[in-house]
Amino acid sequence: MILIHTPNPKEVDAYLALFRAARPQRRFIALDDQADLSQVSQLIAWGPPEGLLSRLPRLQAIFALGAGVDKLLSRPDLSPATPIYRLLDGGMAAQMTEYIRYGVLGYQRNMDVYRRQQAAGQWRMLAPRLPGEVSVGILGLGEIGSAVARALAHDGYLVSGWSRSPKRIHNVHSLHGESGLEKLLERNQVVACVLPSTPETRGLLNGERLSLMQPGSMLINAGRGDLLDQRALLALLDNGHIRCAQLDVFAEEPLPADHPFWRHPAVTMTPHIAAITLRERAVEQICAGLDRLERGLPADGLVRRDDGY
Ligand SMILES: NC(=O)c1ccc[n+]([C@@H]2O[C@H](COP(=O)([O-])OP(=O)(O)OC[C@H]3O[C@@H](n4cnc5c(N)ncnc54)[C@H](OP(=O)(O)O)[C@@H]3O)[C@@H](O)[C@H]2O)c1
């Protein structure tokens, strides 16, 4: 029996319909079906309620309905033995590419400055810049970050990327390690973060590291909110060292109504929508994973629990 859960009951219904149509021979259930949870062998979920995992004694695998599994991994009711599979791309890489490309293009064309000039009633032309004059550093070169880096390099930007292991991506300068991170922050006009939240990356973008960014640079964070010291960013935006920020993820979501980011002239905010799970793609990938596990084969997207992503 396969249990499907997300916090939104309408979404659960939509997933149930898709999974049942894709694999009619399997039994998919929702929590409110009053089924015997002791028979659940797989859980397909996003944000399962506290304590649910310990009510599933026969659980063999969890399929996360997203790319980031930080919340799931920090659950006290998660058994260390249960394998977790996450979504690989699932249409998210293309959306994230659009999100980051939008920010980079806006920066290249000085749209943030023009917005502020408009508010101040100023008519002032700035020197145009070509993509080849704008350097972009991508933090995280996984399923999503590598697609973003490739696309921006194709657009003609000068692209570097940072990951744990070195990468070979056409026209993308690969950096790794602490010294690689410092270089990336120092050398790029736009820094875009698509890292996962792990014990190693939480708090990575602290005041000291953010201060390494070039004067007049831009920060985009679409990884996770806890990677970034929000107060430090605010101070650097206030003193003009960092020119603007495009933020999709926050330490607390929704961001509290009195947070200064809401009204900051240099901040563009979005409510964690940079790349959302596309249901059909998720169902396709998870069904393929279920089939492979049934045949005793490894499924794609296995989370390396020790690495936290
Ligand atoms: N805002 C949104 O809407 C949204 C949507 C989807 C995903 N996300 C975020 O994006 C993250 C990345 O997704 P993904 O599918 O690309 O994940 P992924 O394939 O696991 O890639 C993660 C990347 O981060 C690198 N990394 C991890 N820990 C590191 C460390 N300590 N130092 C340096 N690099 C490190 C990895 O390096 P290696 O390649 O060397 O392993 C890899 O390149 C997700 O975890 C999630 O937080 C956000």
Coordinates of N, CA and C in Angstrom, one line a residue, residues 137-139 160-163 173-191 195 204-214 217 241:
G137 N 28.1 33.8 -10.8 CA 28.6 32.7 -10.0 C 27.4 31.9 -9.5
I138 N 27.4 30.6 -9.8 CA 26.2 29.8 -9.3 C 26.8 28.9 -8.2
L139 N 26.1 29.0 -7.0 CA 26.5 28.2 -5.9 C 25.6 26.9 -5.9
S160 N 30.7 31.0 -13.6 CA 31.5 30.1 -12.7 C 30.5 29.4 -11.9
G161 N 30.9 28.2 -11.3 CA 30.0 27.5 -10.4 C 30.8 26.8 -9.3
W162 N 30.1 26.6 -8.2 CA 30.8 26.1 -7.0 C 30.0 24.8 -6.5
S163 N 30.7 23.8 -6.3 CA 30.1 22.5 -5.8 C 31.1 21.8 -4.9
H173 N 33.3 27.8 -15.5 CA 34.5 27.6 -14.7 C 34.1 27.0 -13.3
S174 N 34.6 25.8 -13.1 CA 34.2 25.0 -11.9 C 35.2 25.3 -10.7
L175 N 34.6 25.6 -9.6 CA 35.3 25.9 -8.4 C 34.8 25.0 -7.2
H176 N 35.6 24.7 -6.3 CA 35.2 23.9 -5.1 C 36.0 24.2 -3.9
G177 N 35.6 23.8 -2.8 CA 36.4 24.0 -1.5 C 36.2 25.4 -1.1
E178 N 36.7 25.7 0.1 CA 36.6 27.0 0.8 C 37.2 28.1 -0.1
S179 N 38.4 27.8 -0.7 CA 39.1 28.9 -1.5 C 38.3 29.1 -2.8
G180 N 37.6 28.1 -3.3 CA 36.8 28.2 -4.5 C 35.6 29.1 -4.2
L181 N 35.0 28.9 -3.0 CA 33.9 29.7 -2.6 C 34.3 31.2 -2.5
E182 N 35.4 31.5 -1.9 CA 35.9 32.9 -1.8 C 36.1 33.5 -3.2
K183 N 36.7 32.7 -4.1 CA 37.0 33.2 -5.4 C 35.6 33.5 -6.1
L184 N 34.7 32.6 -6.0 CA 33.4 32.8 -6.6 C 32.7 34.1 -6.1
L185 N 32.8 34.3 -4.8 CA 32.1 35.5 -4.3 C 32.8 36.8 -4.7
E186 N 34.2 36.7 -4.7 CA 35.0 37.9 -5.0 C 34.9 38.3 -6.5
R187 N 34.7 37.3 -7.4 CA 35.0 37.6 -8.8 C 33.7 37.8 -9.6
N188 N 32.5 37.6 -9.0 CA 31.3 37.7 -9.8 C 30.4 38.8 -9.5
Q189 N 29.8 39.4 -10.5 CA 28.8 40.5 -10.3 C 27.5 40.0 -9.8
V190 N 27.1 38.8 -10.2 CA 25.9 38.2 -9.7 C 26.2 36.9 -9.1
V191 N 25.8 36.7 -7.8 CA 25.9 35.4 -7.2 C 24.5 34.8 -7.0
L195 N 21.9 26.0 -3.6 CA 22.5 24.9 -2.8 C 21.4 24.3 -2.0
L204 N 26.0 29.4 5.5 CA 27.2 29.5 4.6 C 27.4 31.0 4.2
L205 N 26.3 31.6 3.8 CA 26.4 33.0 3.3 C 26.2 33.9 4.5
N206 N 27.3 34.0 5.3 CA 27.3 34.8 6.5 C 27.9 36.2 6.2
G207 N 27.9 37.1 7.1 CA 28.3 38.5 6.9 C 29.7 38.5 6.3
E208 N 30.6 37.7 6.8 CA 32.0 37.7 6.4 C 32.1 37.4 4.9
R209 N 31.4 36.3 4.5 CA 31.4 35.8 3.1 C 30.7 36.8 2.2
L210 N 29.5 37.3 2.7 CA 28.8 38.2 1.8 C 29.6 39.5 1.5
S211 N 30.4 39.9 2.5 CA 31.3 41.1 2.3 C 32.3 40.9 1.3
L212 N 32.6 39.6 0.9 CA 33.6 39.4 -0.2 C 33.0 39.7 -1.5
M213 N 31.7 39.8 -1.6 CA 31.1 40.1 -2.9 C 31.5 41.5 -3.4
Q214 N 31.5 41.6 -4.7 CA 32.0 42.9 -5.3 C 31.0 44.0 -4.9
S217 N 27.3 44.5 -6.5 CA 26.9 43.2 -7.0 C 25.4 42.8 -6.7
H241 N 26.7 48.2 -0.4 CA 27.8 47.3 -0.9 C 27.2 46.3 -1.9

